[in-house]
Coordinates of C-alpha atoms in Angstrom, one line a residue:
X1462 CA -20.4 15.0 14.5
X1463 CA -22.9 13.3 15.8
X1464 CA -22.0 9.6 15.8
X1465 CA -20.1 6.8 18.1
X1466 CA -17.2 5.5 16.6
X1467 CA -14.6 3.3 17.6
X1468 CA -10.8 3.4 17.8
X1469 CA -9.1 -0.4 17.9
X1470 CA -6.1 -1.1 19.8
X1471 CA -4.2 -1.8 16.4
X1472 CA -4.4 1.3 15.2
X1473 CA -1.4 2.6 17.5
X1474 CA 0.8 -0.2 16.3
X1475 CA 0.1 0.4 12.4
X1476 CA 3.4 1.3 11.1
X1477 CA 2.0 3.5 8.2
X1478 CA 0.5 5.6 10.7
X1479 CA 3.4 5.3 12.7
X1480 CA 5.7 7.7 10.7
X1481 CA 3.2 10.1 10.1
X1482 CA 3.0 13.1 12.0
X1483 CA 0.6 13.2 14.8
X1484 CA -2.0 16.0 13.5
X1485 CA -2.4 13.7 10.5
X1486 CA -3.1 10.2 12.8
X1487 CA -5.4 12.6 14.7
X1488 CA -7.1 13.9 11.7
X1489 CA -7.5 10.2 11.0
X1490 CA -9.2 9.3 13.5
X1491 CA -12.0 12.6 13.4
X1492 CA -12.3 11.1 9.7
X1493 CA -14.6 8.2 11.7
X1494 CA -16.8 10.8 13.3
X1495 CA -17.1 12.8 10.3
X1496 CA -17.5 10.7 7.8
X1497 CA -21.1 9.0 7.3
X1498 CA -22.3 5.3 8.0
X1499 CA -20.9 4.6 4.4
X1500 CA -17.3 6.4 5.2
X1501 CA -17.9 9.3 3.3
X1502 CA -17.3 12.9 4.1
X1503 CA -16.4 16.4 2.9
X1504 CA -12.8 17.0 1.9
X1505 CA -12.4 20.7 2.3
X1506 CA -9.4 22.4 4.5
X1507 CA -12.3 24.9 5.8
X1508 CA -14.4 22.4 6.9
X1509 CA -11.9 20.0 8.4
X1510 CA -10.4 23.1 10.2
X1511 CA -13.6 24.1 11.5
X1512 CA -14.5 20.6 12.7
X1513 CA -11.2 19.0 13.7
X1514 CA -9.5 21.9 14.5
X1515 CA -11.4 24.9 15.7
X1516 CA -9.6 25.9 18.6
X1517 CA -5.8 25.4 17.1
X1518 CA -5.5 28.7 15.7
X1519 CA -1.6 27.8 15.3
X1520 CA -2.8 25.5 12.3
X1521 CA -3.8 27.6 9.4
X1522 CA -5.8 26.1 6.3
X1523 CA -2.5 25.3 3.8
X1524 CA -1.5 23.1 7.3
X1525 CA -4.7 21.4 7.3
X1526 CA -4.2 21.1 3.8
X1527 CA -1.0 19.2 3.9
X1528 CA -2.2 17.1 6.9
X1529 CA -5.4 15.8 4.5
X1530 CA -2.3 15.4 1.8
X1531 CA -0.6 13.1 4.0
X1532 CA -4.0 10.7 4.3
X1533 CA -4.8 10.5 0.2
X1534 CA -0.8 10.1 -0.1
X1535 CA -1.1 6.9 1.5
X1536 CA -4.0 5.7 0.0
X1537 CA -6.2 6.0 3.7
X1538 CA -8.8 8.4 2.7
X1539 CA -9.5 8.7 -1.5
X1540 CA -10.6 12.3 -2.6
X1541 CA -13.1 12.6 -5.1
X1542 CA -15.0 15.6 -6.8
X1543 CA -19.1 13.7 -6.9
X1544 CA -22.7 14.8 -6.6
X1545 CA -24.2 17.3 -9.0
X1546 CA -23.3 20.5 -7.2
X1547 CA -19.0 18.8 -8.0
X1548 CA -18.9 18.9 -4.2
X1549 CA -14.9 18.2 -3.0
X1550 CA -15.6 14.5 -1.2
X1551 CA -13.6 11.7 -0.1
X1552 CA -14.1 8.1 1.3
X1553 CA -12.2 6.5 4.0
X1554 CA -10.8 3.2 2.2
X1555 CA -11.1 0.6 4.8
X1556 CA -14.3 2.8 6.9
X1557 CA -16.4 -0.5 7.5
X1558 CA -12.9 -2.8 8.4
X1559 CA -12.3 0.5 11.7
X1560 CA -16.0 0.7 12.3
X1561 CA -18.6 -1.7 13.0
X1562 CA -21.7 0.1 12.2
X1563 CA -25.4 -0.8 14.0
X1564 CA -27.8 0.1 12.6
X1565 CA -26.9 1.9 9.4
X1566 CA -28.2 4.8 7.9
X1567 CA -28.4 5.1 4.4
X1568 CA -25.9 7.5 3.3
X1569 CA -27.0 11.2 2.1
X1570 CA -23.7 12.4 0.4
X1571 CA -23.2 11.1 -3.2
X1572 CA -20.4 8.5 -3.6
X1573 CA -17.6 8.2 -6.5
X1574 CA -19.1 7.0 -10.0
X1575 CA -17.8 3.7 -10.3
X1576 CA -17.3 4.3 -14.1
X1577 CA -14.3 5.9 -13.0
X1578 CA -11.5 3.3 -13.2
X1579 CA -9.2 5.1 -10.0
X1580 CA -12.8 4.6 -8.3
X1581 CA -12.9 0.7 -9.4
X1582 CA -9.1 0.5 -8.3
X1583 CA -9.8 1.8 -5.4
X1584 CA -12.0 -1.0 -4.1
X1585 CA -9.9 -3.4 -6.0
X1586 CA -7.0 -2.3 -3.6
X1587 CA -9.7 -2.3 -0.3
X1588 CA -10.4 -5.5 -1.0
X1589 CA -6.9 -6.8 -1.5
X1590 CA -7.3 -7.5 -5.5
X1591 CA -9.0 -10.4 -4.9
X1592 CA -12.8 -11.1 -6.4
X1593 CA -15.1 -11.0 -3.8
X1594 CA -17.5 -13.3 -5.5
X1595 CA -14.8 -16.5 -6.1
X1596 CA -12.0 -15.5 -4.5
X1597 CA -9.2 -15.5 -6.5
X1598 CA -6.8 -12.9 -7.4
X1599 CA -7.3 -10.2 -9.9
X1600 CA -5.1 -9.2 -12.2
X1601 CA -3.5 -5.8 -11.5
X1602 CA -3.1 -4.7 -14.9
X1603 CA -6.0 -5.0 -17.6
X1604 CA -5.0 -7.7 -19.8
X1605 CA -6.1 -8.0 -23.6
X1606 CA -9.3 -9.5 -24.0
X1607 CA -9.3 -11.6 -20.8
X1608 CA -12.6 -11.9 -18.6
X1609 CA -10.9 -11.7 -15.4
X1610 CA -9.9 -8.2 -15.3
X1611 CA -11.1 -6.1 -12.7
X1612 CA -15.3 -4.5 -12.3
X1613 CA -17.0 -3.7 -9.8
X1614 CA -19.8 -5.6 -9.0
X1615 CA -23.3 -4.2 -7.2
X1616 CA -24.2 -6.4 -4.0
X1617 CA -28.3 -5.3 -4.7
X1618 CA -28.0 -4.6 -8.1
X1619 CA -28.7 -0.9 -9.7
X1620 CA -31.6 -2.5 -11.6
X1621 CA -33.5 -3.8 -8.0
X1622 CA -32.5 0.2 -6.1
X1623 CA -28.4 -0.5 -5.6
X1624 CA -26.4 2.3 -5.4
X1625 CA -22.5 2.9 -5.9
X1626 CA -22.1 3.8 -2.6
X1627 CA -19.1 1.8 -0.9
X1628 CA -21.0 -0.7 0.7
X1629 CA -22.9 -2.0 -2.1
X1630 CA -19.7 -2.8 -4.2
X1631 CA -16.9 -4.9 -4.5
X1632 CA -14.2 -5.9 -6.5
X1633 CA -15.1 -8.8 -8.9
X1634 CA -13.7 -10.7 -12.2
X1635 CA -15.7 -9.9 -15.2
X1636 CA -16.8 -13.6 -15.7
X1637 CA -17.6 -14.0 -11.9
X1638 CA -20.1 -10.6 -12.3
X1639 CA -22.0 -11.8 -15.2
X1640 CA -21.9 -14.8 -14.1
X1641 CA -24.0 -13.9 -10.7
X1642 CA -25.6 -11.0 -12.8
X1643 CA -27.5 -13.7 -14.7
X1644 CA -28.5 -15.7 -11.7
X1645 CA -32.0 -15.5 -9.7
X1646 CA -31.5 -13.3 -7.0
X1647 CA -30.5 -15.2 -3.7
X1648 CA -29.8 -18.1 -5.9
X1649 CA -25.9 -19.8 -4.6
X1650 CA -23.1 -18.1 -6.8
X1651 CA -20.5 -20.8 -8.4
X1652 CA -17.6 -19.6 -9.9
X1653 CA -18.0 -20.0 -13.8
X1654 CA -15.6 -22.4 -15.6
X1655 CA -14.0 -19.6 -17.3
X1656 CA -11.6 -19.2 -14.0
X1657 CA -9.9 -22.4 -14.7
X1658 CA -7.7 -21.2 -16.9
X1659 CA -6.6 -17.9 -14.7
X1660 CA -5.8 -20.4 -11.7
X1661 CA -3.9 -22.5 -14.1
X1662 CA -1.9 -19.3 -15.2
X1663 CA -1.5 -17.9 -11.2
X1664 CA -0.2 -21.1 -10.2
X1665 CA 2.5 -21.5 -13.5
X1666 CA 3.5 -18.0 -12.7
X1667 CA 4.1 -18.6 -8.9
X1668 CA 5.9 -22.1 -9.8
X1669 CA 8.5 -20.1 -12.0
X1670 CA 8.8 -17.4 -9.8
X1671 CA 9.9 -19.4 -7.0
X1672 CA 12.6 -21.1 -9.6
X1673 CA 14.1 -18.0 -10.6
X1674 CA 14.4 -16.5 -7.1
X1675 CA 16.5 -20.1 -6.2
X1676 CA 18.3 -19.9 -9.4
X1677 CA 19.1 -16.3 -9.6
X1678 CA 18.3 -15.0 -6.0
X1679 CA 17.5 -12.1 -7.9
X1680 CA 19.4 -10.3 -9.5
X1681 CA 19.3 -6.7 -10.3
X1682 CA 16.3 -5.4 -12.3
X1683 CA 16.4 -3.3 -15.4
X1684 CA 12.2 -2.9 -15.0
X1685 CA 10.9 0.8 -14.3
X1686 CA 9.3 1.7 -11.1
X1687 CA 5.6 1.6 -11.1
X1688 CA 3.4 4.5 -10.8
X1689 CA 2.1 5.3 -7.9
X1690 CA -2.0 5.0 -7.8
X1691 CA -1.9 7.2 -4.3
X1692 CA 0.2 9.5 -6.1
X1693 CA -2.2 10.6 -8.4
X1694 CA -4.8 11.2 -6.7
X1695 CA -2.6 13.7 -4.4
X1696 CA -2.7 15.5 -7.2
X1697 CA -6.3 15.8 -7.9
X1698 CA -6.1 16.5 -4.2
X1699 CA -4.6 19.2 -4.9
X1700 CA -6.4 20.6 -7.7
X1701 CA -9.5 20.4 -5.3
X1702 CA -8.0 22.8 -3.2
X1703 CA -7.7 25.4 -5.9
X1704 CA -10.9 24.7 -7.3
X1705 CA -9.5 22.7 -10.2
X1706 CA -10.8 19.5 -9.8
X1707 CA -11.4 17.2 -12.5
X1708 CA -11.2 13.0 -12.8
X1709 CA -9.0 11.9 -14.9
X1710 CA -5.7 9.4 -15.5
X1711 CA -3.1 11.9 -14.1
X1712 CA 1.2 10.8 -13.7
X1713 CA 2.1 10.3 -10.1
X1714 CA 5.1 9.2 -8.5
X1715 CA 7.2 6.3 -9.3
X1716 CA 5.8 4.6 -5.7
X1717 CA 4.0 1.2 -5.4
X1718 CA 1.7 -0.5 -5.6
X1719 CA 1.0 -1.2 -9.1
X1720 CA -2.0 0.1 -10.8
X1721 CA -3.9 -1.1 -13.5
X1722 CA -3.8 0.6 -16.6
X1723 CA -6.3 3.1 -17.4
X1724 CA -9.8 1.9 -20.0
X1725 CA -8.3 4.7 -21.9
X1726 CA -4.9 3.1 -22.3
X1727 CA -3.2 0.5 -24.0
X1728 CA -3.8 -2.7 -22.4
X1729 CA -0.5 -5.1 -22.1
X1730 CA -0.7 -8.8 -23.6
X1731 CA -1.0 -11.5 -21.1
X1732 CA 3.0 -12.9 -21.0
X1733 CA 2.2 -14.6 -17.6
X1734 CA 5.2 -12.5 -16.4
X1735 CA 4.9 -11.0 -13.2
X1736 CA 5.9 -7.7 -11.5
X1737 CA 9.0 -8.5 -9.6
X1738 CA 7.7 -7.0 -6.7
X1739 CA 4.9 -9.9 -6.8
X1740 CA 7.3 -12.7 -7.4
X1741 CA 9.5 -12.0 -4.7
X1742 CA 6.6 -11.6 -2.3
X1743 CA 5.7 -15.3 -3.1
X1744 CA 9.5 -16.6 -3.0
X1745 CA 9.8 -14.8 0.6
X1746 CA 6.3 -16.6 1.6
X1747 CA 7.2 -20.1 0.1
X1748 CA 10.4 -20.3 1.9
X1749 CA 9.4 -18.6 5.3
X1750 CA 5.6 -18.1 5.9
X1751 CA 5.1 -22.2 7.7
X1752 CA 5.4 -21.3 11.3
X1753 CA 5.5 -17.1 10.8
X1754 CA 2.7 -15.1 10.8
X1755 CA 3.6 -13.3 7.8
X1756 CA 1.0 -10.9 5.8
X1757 CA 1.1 -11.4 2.0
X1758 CA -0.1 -8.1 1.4
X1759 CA 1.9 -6.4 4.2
X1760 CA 5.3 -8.1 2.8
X1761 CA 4.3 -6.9 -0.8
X1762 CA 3.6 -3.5 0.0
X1763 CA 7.3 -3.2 1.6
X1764 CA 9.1 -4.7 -1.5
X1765 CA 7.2 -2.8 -4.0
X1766 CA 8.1 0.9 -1.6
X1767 CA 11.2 -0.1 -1.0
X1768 CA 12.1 -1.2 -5.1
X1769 CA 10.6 2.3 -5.8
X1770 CA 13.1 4.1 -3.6
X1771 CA 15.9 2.8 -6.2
X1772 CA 17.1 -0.4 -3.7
X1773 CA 19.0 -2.7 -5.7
X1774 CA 16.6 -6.0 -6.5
X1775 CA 19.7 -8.3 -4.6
X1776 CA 20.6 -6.5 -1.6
X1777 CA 16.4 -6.2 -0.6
X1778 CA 16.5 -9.9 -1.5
X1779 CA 19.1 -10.5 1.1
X1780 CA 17.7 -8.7 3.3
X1781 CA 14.2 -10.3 3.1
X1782 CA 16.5 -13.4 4.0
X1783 CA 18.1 -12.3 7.1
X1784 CA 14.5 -11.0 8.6
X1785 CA 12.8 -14.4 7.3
X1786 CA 15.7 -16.5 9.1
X1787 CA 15.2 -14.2 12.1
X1788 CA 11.6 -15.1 11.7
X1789 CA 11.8 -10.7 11.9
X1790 CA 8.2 -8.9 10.5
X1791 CA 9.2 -7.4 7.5
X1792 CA 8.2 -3.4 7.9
X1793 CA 10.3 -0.8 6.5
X1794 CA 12.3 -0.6 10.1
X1795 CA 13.4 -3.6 10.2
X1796 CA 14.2 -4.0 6.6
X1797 CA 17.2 -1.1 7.6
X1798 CA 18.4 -2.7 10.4
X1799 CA 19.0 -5.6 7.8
X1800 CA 20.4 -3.8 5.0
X1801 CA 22.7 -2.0 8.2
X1802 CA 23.8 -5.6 9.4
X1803 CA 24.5 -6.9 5.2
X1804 CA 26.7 -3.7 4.8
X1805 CA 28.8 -4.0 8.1
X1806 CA 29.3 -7.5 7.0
X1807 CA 30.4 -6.4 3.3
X1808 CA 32.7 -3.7 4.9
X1809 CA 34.3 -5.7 7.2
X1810 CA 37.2 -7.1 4.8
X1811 CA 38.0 -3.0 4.4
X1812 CA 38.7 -2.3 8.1
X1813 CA 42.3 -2.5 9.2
X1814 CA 42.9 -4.9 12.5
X1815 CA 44.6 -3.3 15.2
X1816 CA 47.0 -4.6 17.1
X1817 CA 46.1 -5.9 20.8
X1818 CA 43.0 -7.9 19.7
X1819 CA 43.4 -9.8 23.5
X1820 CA 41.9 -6.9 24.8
X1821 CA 38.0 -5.6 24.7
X1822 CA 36.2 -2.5 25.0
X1823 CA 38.1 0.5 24.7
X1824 CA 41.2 -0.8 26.1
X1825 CA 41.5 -2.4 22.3
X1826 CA 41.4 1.1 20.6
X1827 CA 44.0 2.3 22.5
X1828 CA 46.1 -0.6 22.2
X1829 CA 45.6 -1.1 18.7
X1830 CA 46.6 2.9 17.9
X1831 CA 49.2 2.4 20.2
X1832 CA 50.8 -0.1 18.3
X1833 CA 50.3 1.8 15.0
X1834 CA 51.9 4.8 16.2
X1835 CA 54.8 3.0 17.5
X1836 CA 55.1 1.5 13.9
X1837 CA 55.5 4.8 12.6
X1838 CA 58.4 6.1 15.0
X1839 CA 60.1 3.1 13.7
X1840 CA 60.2 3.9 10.6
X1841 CA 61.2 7.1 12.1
X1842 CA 64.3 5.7 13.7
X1843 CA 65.4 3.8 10.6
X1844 CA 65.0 6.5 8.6
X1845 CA 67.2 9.2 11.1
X1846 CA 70.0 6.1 10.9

C-alpha cells in the first residue's frame, strides 16, 4: 500500500459512520490506501485480513467478512465481480470526493461494466441523481419512453480511448448524452430542448407536493417500502465470499433509497406522482431551509430509513416539524429525541396529578403518594364505620 492518502476532519462527525462499529470505520479508511487512484481495489476477506489486519489474530476471516458487509450495506464501498479472470472487486463510491489525487495513475484493475444497471445506479446515487451534463434531476425510476431516464455518459468517449473506469463516467439524461455525443469534441454543451418538459413536470410535482403536506400534513401511507439498492448488493457480497458471484437484479431489504427499476423490468408510466419520501423532503425544505443549512439529500435519506423502519408517515411528519422549528439537523438521533418529546406530550393527558403540586423535585413525589395513600385509609375508615 504504497500511496498517500488523506483523512478529512469530517469524516469523524459523519453520522453513518458514526454507528458503525470501529473495525469497520477503520477498514474504511485502509480502503483509501488500498484502493487505486480510480478507488478501486480487491474485495476478498484474505486479502483485506492480510493487509488491514495482519497482526489482529483475534479477527478471523468470517469477521473481516462482516466488517466489509457493513461498508457495501451502506452503500460506501460497491462490490463487483469484473475483469476476465471474474476477480471479487469493489469501488469506493465517493473515492475522488475523500481523496484529492495528484498526479494520477491510470488505473490497472478492471472497473464494473457500465452495461450493468446497479453499476449505472451506482454513479447515479454518487452523483446525487442529478445529470452531470445539465444539471437537473434524474428520475429515480425508469419511466416509459421518456429521454430523461438515467445513462451513463463517457467524459473521453469509448470511441477516442475512454474507459468505464469511475472517473471517466457520470450520471447523465439520455437527451443531454446524445445530445453532447453528437457535438465536436471540446465544443460548449447546451442542454437540448427536450428538458423543458421534465423541468415543467419537477416543478408541477414539487408545487402539489407542498399543497398536500399543508392540506393533509401527511397522513398515513398505504405505499410499500422501497427496496433497498445497498441491500442487494450485500447479497452478491455475499455470494462472492462463497465463490458464487454473479450480476444480476437480486431482492434486498425493504431500506431506502429508491432504486430504479431494472432494463429487465417493467418500467412504470410517468403519473408525475412522487415517492412520499421525496415529497416530504421538499415540504420540510420549502418551509425550513431559508436561514438553516439544511442538506437536501441528507434530509431525504433520513425520511426514506426511517419510513422503511415502519414509522407512521404523520408522527415523522411532526417530528420533521419540531427539529425544523428548533432549526435541529435532522439525523436519525435527533429525529428520536423528537419522536421522544411528541409521545411525552401525547401521554401526558394519561398521567394522574398528584397531590402537592406546590412542591418540586422529589419533595412532590412524596407528597403526592402521600396524599394518595391517605385517600385510601379513608375510605378505610368509612368503610370500618
Amino acid at each position: 500500500m504504497p500511496r498517500i492518502r488523506t483523512v478529512k476532519p469530517e469524516f469523524w462527525e459523519d453520522e453513518l459512520l458514526g454507528v458503525m462499529p470501529r473495525d469497520a470505520r477503520l477498514l474504511f479508511i485502509a480502503t483509501f490506501n488500498m484502493a487505486d487512484d480510480e478507488g478501486i481495489l480487491r474485495w476478498t476477506p484474505a486479502y483485506i485480513k492480510a493487509q488491514a489486519f495482519m497482526y489482529d489474530d483475534d479477527l478471523t476471516l468470517k469477521d473481516v467478512d462482516q466488517l466489509m458487509r457493513c461498508l457495501t450495506d451502506t452503500g460506501l464501498v460497491f462490490p463487483y465481480v469484473g475483469g476476465v479472470a471474474r476477480q471479487q472487486m469493489a469501488v469506493v463510491v465517493n473515492f475522488r470526493k475523500h481523496q484529492r489525487i495528484n498526479r494520477p495513475q491510470k488505473g490497472k484493475l478492471p472497473p464494473p461494466s457500465v452495461g450493468a444497471w446497479q453499476v449505472r445506479e451506482m454513479y447515479a446515487r454518487r452523483d446525487g441523481w442529478t445529470c452531470q451534463l445539465c444539471g437537473g434531476e434524474i428520475p429515480r425510476r425508469i419511466v416509459a419512453n421518456d429521454d430523461h431516464n438515467l445513462v451513463v455518459d463517457h467524459i473521453r468517449p469509448v470511441v477516442a480511448g475512454g474507459t468505464d473506469h469511475p472517473s471517466n463516467v457520470r450520471a447523465a439524461h439520455q437527451v443531454c448524452e446524445r445530445s453532447r455525443r453528437g457535438a465536436p469534441e471540446g465544443e460548449e454543451f447546451f442542454p437540448p430542448a427536450g428538458l423543458i418538459g421534465l423541468e415543467d413536470s419537477l416543478n408541477d410535482s414539487v408545487n402539489r407536493s407542498v399543497n398536500d403536506s399543508v392540506n393533509d400534513s401527511y397522513a398515513p401511507s398505504t405505499s410499500q417500502p422501497s427496496m433497498d439498492t445497498d441491500s442487494e448488493f450485500s447479497s452478491l457480497n455475499h455470494s462472492l465470499m462463497e465463490g458464487k458471484g454473479r450480476e444480476g437484479n437480486r431482492e434486498g431489504k425493504g431500506t431506502p433509497p429508491t432504486p430504479r427499476q431494472s432494463s429487465g423490468s417493467p418500467t412504470v408510466a410517468q403519473t408525475g406522482e412522487r415517492a412520499i419520501e421525496d415529497r416530504m423532503t421538499d415540504a420540510f425544505l420549502e418551509r425550513y431551509r431559508a436561514g438553516n443549512a439544511y442538506s437536501q439529500r441528507q434530509v431525504r435519506k433520513v425520511i426514506a430509513d426511517t419510513l422503511a423502519n415502519g414509522t407512521d408517515s404523520g408522527e415523522l411528519w411532526k417530528a420533521l416539524e419540531r427539529l425544523g422549528s428548533l432549526s435541529k439537523p435532522v439525523s436519525a438521533g435527533t429525529l428520536q429525541f423528537a419522536f421522544s418529546e411528541i409521545r411525552q406530550a401525547q401521554n401526558a393527558s394519561n398521567v394522574i396529578a398528584l397531590p402537592g403540586q406546590q412542591l418540586t423535585g422529589t419533595d412532590t413525589t412524596v407528597a403526592g403518594w402521600g396524599a394518595v395513600a391517605d385517600s385510601f385509609d379513608s375510605f378505610d375508615t368509612e368503610d370500618t364505620a
